[in-house]
Amino acid sequence: MNKRLGKQTVCFKKAVGIKSYFSIVGKNEDEGPLKGSFDMVETDALFGQDCWEKAESKLLKTAMESVIAKAGLKEKDIDYIFAGDLINQCFSSHFSVRDLDIPFFGIYGACSTMAESLSLAAMAIAGGFAHHTLAATSSHFCSSEKQFRLPLEYGGQRTPTAQRTVTGSGAVILSDDPSLPIQITHITTGKVKDFGVTDPNNMGAAMAPAAAETIRAHFEDTGFSPDDYDLIVTGDLGSVGKSLLLELLSENGLDIKKVYNDCGCMIYSQEEQDVHSGGSGCGCSASVLCGKLLGEMEKGSLSNILFVATGALLSTNSCFQGESIPSVAHAVKISLK
Amino acid sequence: MNKRLGKQTVCFKKAVGIKSYFSIVGKNEDEGPLKGSFDMVETDALFGQDCWEKAESKLLKTAMESVIAKAGLKEKDIDYIFAGDLINQCFSSHFSVRDLDIPFFGIYGACSTMAESLSLAAMAIAGGFAHHTLAATSSHFCSSEKQFRLPLEYGGQRTPTAQRTVTGSGAVILSDDPSLPIQITHITTGKVKDFGVTDPNNMGAAMAPAAAETIRAHFEDTGFSPDDYDLIVTGDLGSVGKSLLLELLSENGLDIKKVYNDCGCMIYSQEEQDVHSGGSGCGCSASVLCGKLLGEMEKGSLSNILFVATGALLSTNSCFQGESIPSVAHAVKISLK
């Protein structure tokens, strides 16, 4: 039987295998420190489409079709897709799956979506409901700017705490094949918490307490410590949220500094790429996981990672209404067999 | 082991019990044919709040807190919440759960949300990941009109095929207690399909083919026939979509007429309440299920129902861009023990 540990964590009786993974990013993302880590780079920001939403949809669809092909599978082999994105009513996800003949669960977790989709897709396998599931998400700088911020043409200035939405997508196929070397063994599911931060240009500060809370719960529920990991990686707090997280955890007597990084800090060079506090968007942690991190695990240079994707659950309306920003973080433990 | 039947259906090895259910609606919904079926009626459309989004959030939060209390449980007893709504970035759900200390999975399935949340919440129990899960959703006429259509004050005329968004919410607590009399035994998960309908004022037509496809798959996967059900209920095709569904199924040699109804047709009196094609919104099928239908099951007057919630996965942007409407339908079989 799968085992519930503490209040927020599940340990899978049989670890869930990662059969394949695929990442695709835009031009800027491949000019940063992770250059060369991604499966595909598309320099046309419109991806051959006529608007940003359809561009993002094409980006996500490409990731999904490619990860199925990379696994040597066909559409009919995939039992469920779990996917979502940032665009109102998850436009990108729905328009990307309408031509795929696969049962679909739509999710919304803002930038925590990659960890949420991996968690649910892993539960579907570990619960005996599926042989293969697909977890995916995407974001696009231009569709996000258009929806959440200002028209691109306006050239608005941004605060130093703001993050740049990554144009990218990541997709993973999970499997019940016990021989696969990279495996999901635990998931820790976050609670939605609101810590009173009201500045939509400082989402790192809004999300850091949610990440701290989920990491704390993961260690409390499992008995693991930071020493059990080569890497604990949040996605995506940016540099402001990253420092805050370390501070919040140290107040709780937890020091993860030696093994900690953040996808929003990894994907861009903050000195050279004018991205302010770093990367953000569902596609940030998704493309870093499916580009860099799972690649390093396959090479054997990483053995145990805790992937903690964080979501700021605001909307333009909630900001205009002066509301603070609820946030959430979900953690997934990925280990070499 | 849980058993996968065909391509889209799961049969739970141990049926998942419904421990409690709660419905809450606005004034108009309690003036229709289902008057008196709901747990709570709130005549203040603002629910004591200062804007429509917060009103909907309060509505959903009331349903969640009430269903936990009705089950005789506390927050700490609930292992996961699965919830979503129609408002951009699921505003209503996130602001309703930020004070609840419960792990949260956010979902987006438009008006299919109640069946999607029930499916995932049942999988979490049947997979051995949880003892109690909460599935919920909501919609509000005013927050939906504001977001998707026209300012209320404008008094715009609507086409005869348009539906009225229900102000309402439904919430269910599922449990691994095998003694509970009302049980979820099967789920059939829909694929996202786009049948080329482009009129956002005729969502019944856009969703009917998705409902037909999921009902057909349910019978094909399970070997059940319409005779195995007292009621097959879609939510919410309205009267236009309802006729279309029957036509589409009969083209496939399936006649469900004798046991078929639609939540959008049940909740309002189309003759007396000026609702055009009927009710819609996530809260429509949720409040009809948690008000009328589970009540009838508890009384023993319904024994086997197939609850098929349908979602039109459009956004205002996709409509303005001339896109057709992808849609989805998920089915949940609920039976008396």
PDB file of N, CA and C in Angstrom, chain B residues 16-71:
ATOM      1  N   VAL B  16     -15.423   4.034  -3.432  1.00  0.00           N
ATOM      2  CA  VAL B  16     -15.086   5.182  -2.590  1.00  0.00           C
ATOM      3  C   VAL B  16     -16.386   5.766  -2.025  1.00  0.00           C
ATOM      4  N   GLY B  17     -16.466   5.889  -0.712  1.00  0.00           N
ATOM      5  CA  GLY B  17     -17.714   6.343  -0.096  1.00  0.00           C
ATOM      6  C   GLY B  17     -17.895   7.853  -0.113  1.00  0.00           C
ATOM      7  N   ILE B  18     -19.152   8.279  -0.245  1.00  0.00           N
ATOM      8  CA  ILE B  18     -19.473   9.704  -0.092  1.00  0.00           C
ATOM      9  C   ILE B  18     -19.922   9.910   1.348  1.00  0.00           C
ATOM     10  N   LYS B  19     -19.108  10.622   2.114  1.00  0.00           N
ATOM     11  CA  LYS B  19     -19.371  10.775   3.548  1.00  0.00           C
ATOM     12  C   LYS B  19     -20.334  11.921   3.810  1.00  0.00           C
ATOM     13  N   SER B  20     -20.163  13.004   3.080  1.00  0.00           N
ATOM     14  CA  SER B  20     -21.127  14.094   3.225  1.00  0.00           C
ATOM     15  C   SER B  20     -21.112  14.954   1.979  1.00  0.00           C
ATOM     16  N   TYR B  21     -22.169  15.746   1.824  1.00  0.00           N
ATOM     17  CA  TYR B  21     -22.276  16.633   0.659  1.00  0.00           C
ATOM     18  C   TYR B  21     -23.036  17.864   1.095  1.00  0.00           C
ATOM     19  N   PHE B  22     -22.763  18.966   0.439  1.00  0.00           N
ATOM     20  CA  PHE B  22     -23.378  20.236   0.852  1.00  0.00           C
ATOM     21  C   PHE B  22     -23.568  21.104  -0.380  1.00  0.00           C
ATOM     22  N   SER B  23     -24.732  21.758  -0.440  1.00  0.00           N
ATOM     23  CA  SER B  23     -25.000  22.660  -1.565  1.00  0.00           C
ATOM     24  C   SER B  23     -25.457  24.011  -1.053  1.00  0.00           C
ATOM     25  N   ILE B  24     -25.078  25.030  -1.788  1.00  0.00           N
ATOM     26  CA  ILE B  24     -25.515  26.384  -1.445  1.00  0.00           C
ATOM     27  C   ILE B  24     -25.790  27.112  -2.756  1.00  0.00           C
ATOM     28  N   VAL B  25     -26.894  27.821  -2.811  1.00  0.00           N
ATOM     29  CA  VAL B  25     -27.251  28.547  -4.043  1.00  0.00           C
ATOM     30  C   VAL B  25     -27.756  29.947  -3.714  1.00  0.00           C
ATOM     31  N   GLY B  26     -27.926  30.740  -4.778  1.00  0.00           N
ATOM     32  CA  GLY B  26     -28.483  32.082  -4.640  1.00  0.00           C
ATOM     33  C   GLY B  26     -30.008  32.054  -4.734  1.00  0.00           C
ATOM     34  N   LYS B  27     -30.584  33.247  -4.730  1.00  0.00           N
ATOM     35  CA  LYS B  27     -32.043  33.416  -4.677  1.00  0.00           C
ATOM     36  C   LYS B  27     -32.727  32.799  -5.908  1.00  0.00           C
ATOM     37  N   ASN B  28     -32.221  33.117  -7.113  1.00  0.00           N
ATOM     38  CA  ASN B  28     -32.873  32.637  -8.342  1.00  0.00           C
ATOM     39  C   ASN B  28     -32.920  31.122  -8.424  1.00  0.00           C
ATOM     40  N   GLU B  29     -31.851  30.487  -7.966  1.00  0.00           N
ATOM     41  CA  GLU B  29     -31.751  29.036  -8.075  1.00  0.00           C
ATOM     42  C   GLU B  29     -32.763  28.363  -7.147  1.00  0.00           C
ATOM     43  N   ASP B  30     -33.087  29.041  -6.043  1.00  0.00           N
ATOM     44  CA  ASP B  30     -34.059  28.448  -5.126  1.00  0.00           C
ATOM     45  C   ASP B  30     -35.497  28.824  -5.508  1.00  0.00           C
ATOM     46  N   GLU B  31     -35.649  29.549  -6.609  1.00  0.00           N
ATOM     47  CA  GLU B  31     -36.998  29.865  -7.085  1.00  0.00           C
ATOM     48  C   GLU B  31     -37.397  28.941  -8.230  1.00  0.00           C
ATOM     49  N   GLY B  32     -36.508  28.030  -8.594  1.00  0.00           N
ATOM     50  CA  GLY B  32     -36.776  27.110  -9.701  1.00  0.00           C
ATOM     51  C   GLY B  32     -37.381  25.807  -9.208  1.00  0.00           C
ATOM     52  N   PRO B  33     -37.429  24.814 -10.101  1.00  0.00           N
ATOM     53  CA  PRO B  33     -38.066  23.532  -9.782  1.00  0.00           C
ATOM     54  C   PRO B  33     -37.397  22.770  -8.632  1.00  0.00           C
ATOM     55  N   LEU B  34     -36.144  23.105  -8.299  1.00  0.00           N
ATOM     56  CA  LEU B  34     -35.452  22.357  -7.235  1.00  0.00           C
ATOM     57  C   LEU B  34     -35.549  23.058  -5.877  1.00  0.00           C
ATOM     58  N   LYS B  35     -36.406  24.061  -5.802  1.00  0.00           N
ATOM     59  CA  LYS B  35     -36.620  24.795  -4.540  1.00  0.00           C
ATOM     60  C   LYS B  35     -36.715  23.824  -3.360  1.00  0.00           C
ATOM     61  N   GLY B  36     -35.976  24.144  -2.324  1.00  0.00           N
ATOM     62  CA  GLY B  36     -36.052  23.301  -1.125  1.00  0.00           C
ATOM     63  C   GLY B  36     -35.078  22.137  -1.116  1.00  0.00           C
ATOM     64  N   SER B  37     -34.346  21.933  -2.253  1.00  0.00           N
ATOM     65  CA  SER B  37     -33.404  20.797  -2.303  1.00  0.00           C
ATOM     66  C   SER B  37     -32.029  21.142  -1.740  1.00  0.00           C
ATOM     67  N   PHE B  38     -31.767  22.430  -1.539  1.00  0.00           N
ATOM     68  CA  PHE B  38     -30.403  22.847  -1.212  1.00  0.00           C
ATOM     69  C   PHE B  38     -30.214  23.023   0.301  1.00  0.00           C
ATOM     70  N   ASP B  39     -28.965  22.804   0.749  1.00  0.00           N
ATOM     71  CA  ASP B  39     -28.690  22.949   2.175  1.00  0.00           C
ATOM     72  C   ASP B  39     -28.799  24.393   2.636  1.00  0.00           C
ATOM     73  N   MET B  40     -28.408  25.331   1.771  1.00  0.00           N
ATOM     74  CA  MET B  40     -28.382  26.730   2.179  1.00  0.00           C
ATOM     75  C   MET B  40     -28.741  27.615   0.991  1.00  0.00           C
ATOM     76  N   VAL B  41     -29.474  28.672   1.254  1.00  0.00           N
ATOM     77  CA  VAL B  41     -29.799  29.662   0.218  1.00  0.00           C
ATOM     78  C   VAL B  41     -29.370  31.019   0.740  1.00  0.00           C
ATOM     79  N   GLU B  42     -28.625  31.753  -0.058  1.00  0.00           N
ATOM     80  CA  GLU B  42     -28.177  33.080   0.365  1.00  0.00           C
ATOM     81  C   GLU B  42     -28.810  34.105  -0.580  1.00  0.00           C
ATOM     82  N   THR B  43     -29.609  34.982  -0.030  1.00  0.00           N
ATOM     83  CA  THR B  43     -30.319  35.938  -0.895  1.00  0.00           C
ATOM     84  C   THR B  43     -29.463  37.165  -1.207  1.00  0.00           C
ATOM     85  N   ASP B  44     -28.421  37.406  -0.423  1.00  0.00           N
ATOM     86  CA  ASP B  44     -27.513  38.523  -0.715  1.00  0.00           C
ATOM     87  C   ASP B  44     -26.499  38.066  -1.765  1.00  0.00           C
ATOM     88  N   ALA B  45     -26.634  38.600  -2.991  1.00  0.00           N
ATOM     89  CA  ALA B  45     -25.755  38.161  -4.079  1.00  0.00           C
ATOM     90  C   ALA B  45     -24.289  38.475  -3.786  1.00  0.00           C
ATOM     91  N   LEU B  46     -24.032  39.439  -2.923  1.00  0.00           N
ATOM     92  CA  LEU B  46     -22.648  39.790  -2.590  1.00  0.00           C
ATOM     93  C   LEU B  46     -22.102  38.956  -1.417  1.00  0.00           C
ATOM     94  N   PHE B  47     -22.917  38.136  -0.843  1.00  0.00           N
ATOM     95  CA  PHE B  47     -22.483  37.299   0.288  1.00  0.00           C
ATOM     96  C   PHE B  47     -21.729  38.124   1.337  1.00  0.00           C
ATOM     97  N   GLY B  48     -22.161  39.363   1.515  1.00  0.00           N
ATOM     98  CA  GLY B  48     -21.535  40.226   2.517  1.00  0.00           C
ATOM     99  C   GLY B  48     -20.195  40.798   2.115  1.00  0.00           C
ATOM    100  N   GLN B  49     -19.772  40.571   0.864  1.00  0.00           N
ATOM    101  CA  GLN B  49     -18.462  41.041   0.410  1.00  0.00           C
ATOM    102  C   GLN B  49     -18.614  42.329  -0.400  1.00  0.00           C
ATOM    103  N   ASP B  50     -17.478  42.863  -0.887  1.00  0.00           N
ATOM    104  CA  ASP B  50     -17.565  44.122  -1.622  1.00  0.00           C
ATOM    105  C   ASP B  50     -17.323  43.968  -3.131  1.00  0.00           C
ATOM    106  N   CYS B  51     -17.153  42.761  -3.626  1.00  0.00           N
ATOM    107  CA  CYS B  51     -17.061  42.564  -5.076  1.00  0.00           C
ATOM    108  C   CYS B  51     -17.485  41.130  -5.406  1.00  0.00           C
ATOM    109  N   TRP B  52     -17.762  40.904  -6.692  1.00  0.00           N
ATOM    110  CA  TRP B  52     -18.338  39.616  -7.098  1.00  0.00           C
ATOM    111  C   TRP B  52     -17.368  38.466  -6.906  1.00  0.00           C
ATOM    112  N   GLU B  53     -16.091  38.707  -7.159  1.00  0.00           N
ATOM    113  CA  GLU B  53     -15.113  37.617  -7.025  1.00  0.00           C
ATOM    114  C   GLU B  53     -15.020  37.168  -5.568  1.00  0.00           C
ATOM    115  N   LYS B  54     -14.998  38.140  -4.668  1.00  0.00           N
ATOM    116  CA  LYS B  54     -14.922  37.769  -3.248  1.00  0.00           C
ATOM    117  C   LYS B  54     -16.228  37.135  -2.794  1.00  0.00           C
ATOM    118  N   ALA B  55     -17.346  37.555  -3.413  1.00  0.00           N
ATOM    119  CA  ALA B  55     -18.633  36.929  -3.099  1.00  0.00           C
ATOM    120  C   ALA B  55     -18.583  35.448  -3.461  1.00  0.00           C
ATOM    121  N   GLU B  56     -18.051  35.146  -4.664  1.00  0.00           N
ATOM    122  CA  GLU B  56     -17.984  33.742  -5.080  1.00  0.00           C
ATOM    123  C   GLU B  56     -17.041  32.951  -4.181  1.00  0.00           C
ATOM    124  N   SER B  57     -15.956  33.607  -3.791  1.00  0.00           N
ATOM    125  CA  SER B  57     -14.989  32.961  -2.928  1.00  0.00           C
ATOM    126  C   SER B  57     -15.632  32.608  -1.576  1.00  0.00           C
ATOM    127  N   LYS B  58     -16.429  33.528  -1.061  1.00  0.00           N
ATOM    128  CA  LYS B  58     -17.127  33.308   0.213  1.00  0.00           C
ATOM    129  C   LYS B  58     -18.124  32.141   0.066  1.00  0.00           C
ATOM    130  N   LEU B  59     -18.814  32.122  -1.061  1.00  0.00           N
ATOM    131  CA  LEU B  59     -19.772  31.055  -1.377  1.00  0.00           C
ATOM    132  C   LEU B  59     -19.092  29.687  -1.339  1.00  0.00           C
ATOM    133  N   LEU B  60     -17.950  29.587  -1.998  1.00  0.00           N
ATOM    134  CA  LEU B  60     -17.223  28.316  -2.070  1.00  0.00           C
ATOM    135  C   LEU B  60     -16.665  27.934  -0.702  1.00  0.00           C
ATOM    136  N   LYS B  61     -16.135  28.937   0.001  1.00  0.00           N
ATOM    137  CA  LYS B  61     -15.572  28.662   1.325  1.00  0.00           C
ATOM    138  C   LYS B  61     -16.659  28.165   2.277  1.00  0.00           C
ATOM    139  N   THR B  62     -17.847  28.772   2.177  1.00  0.00           N
ATOM    140  CA  THR B  62     -18.973  28.337   3.014  1.00  0.00           C
ATOM    141  C   THR B  62     -19.313  26.877   2.728  1.00  0.00           C
ATOM    142  N   ALA B  63     -19.329  26.521   1.436  1.00  0.00           N
ATOM    143  CA  ALA B  63     -19.644  25.136   1.074  1.00  0.00           C
ATOM    144  C   ALA B  63     -18.597  24.180   1.647  1.00  0.00           C
ATOM    145  N   MET B  64     -17.314  24.559   1.526  1.00  0.00           N
ATOM    146  CA  MET B  64     -16.254  23.663   2.007  1.00  0.00           C
ATOM    147  C   MET B  64     -16.302  23.513   3.523  1.00  0.00           C
ATOM    148  N   GLU B  65     -16.421  24.630   4.225  1.00  0.00           N
ATOM    149  CA  GLU B  65     -16.453  24.545   5.692  1.00  0.00           C
ATOM    150  C   GLU B  65     -17.697  23.776   6.160  1.00  0.00           C
ATOM    151  N   SER B  66     -18.803  23.989   5.458  1.00  0.00           N
ATOM    152  CA  SER B  66     -20.051  23.337   5.880  1.00  0.00           C
ATOM    153  C   SER B  66     -20.014  21.836   5.630  1.00  0.00           C
ATOM    154  N   VAL B  67     -19.409  21.415   4.515  1.00  0.00           N
ATOM    155  CA  VAL B  67     -19.392  19.979   4.226  1.00  0.00           C
ATOM    156  C   VAL B  67     -18.475  19.244   5.208  1.00  0.00           C
ATOM    157  N   ILE B  68     -17.426  19.932   5.657  1.00  0.00           N
ATOM    158  CA  ILE B  68     -16.540  19.328   6.669  1.00  0.00           C
ATOM    159  C   ILE B  68     -17.305  19.176   7.988  1.00  0.00           C
ATOM    160  N   ALA B  69     -18.026  20.224   8.363  1.00  0.00           N
ATOM    161  CA  ALA B  69     -18.798  20.173   9.611  1.00  0.00           C
ATOM    162  C   ALA B  69     -19.908  19.121   9.522  1.00  0.00           C
ATOM    163  N   LYS B  70     -20.585  19.058   8.353  1.00  0.00           N
ATOM    164  CA  LYS B  70     -21.693  18.100   8.181  1.00  0.00           C
ATOM    165  C   LYS B  70     -21.185  16.659   8.301  1.00  0.00           C
ATOM    166  N   ALA B  71     -19.909  16.444   7.920  1.00  0.00           N
ATOM    167  CA  ALA B  71     -19.319  15.105   8.021  1.00  0.00           C
ATOM    168  C   ALA B  71     -18.887  14.785   9.447  1.00  0.00           C
TER     169      ALA B  71
END
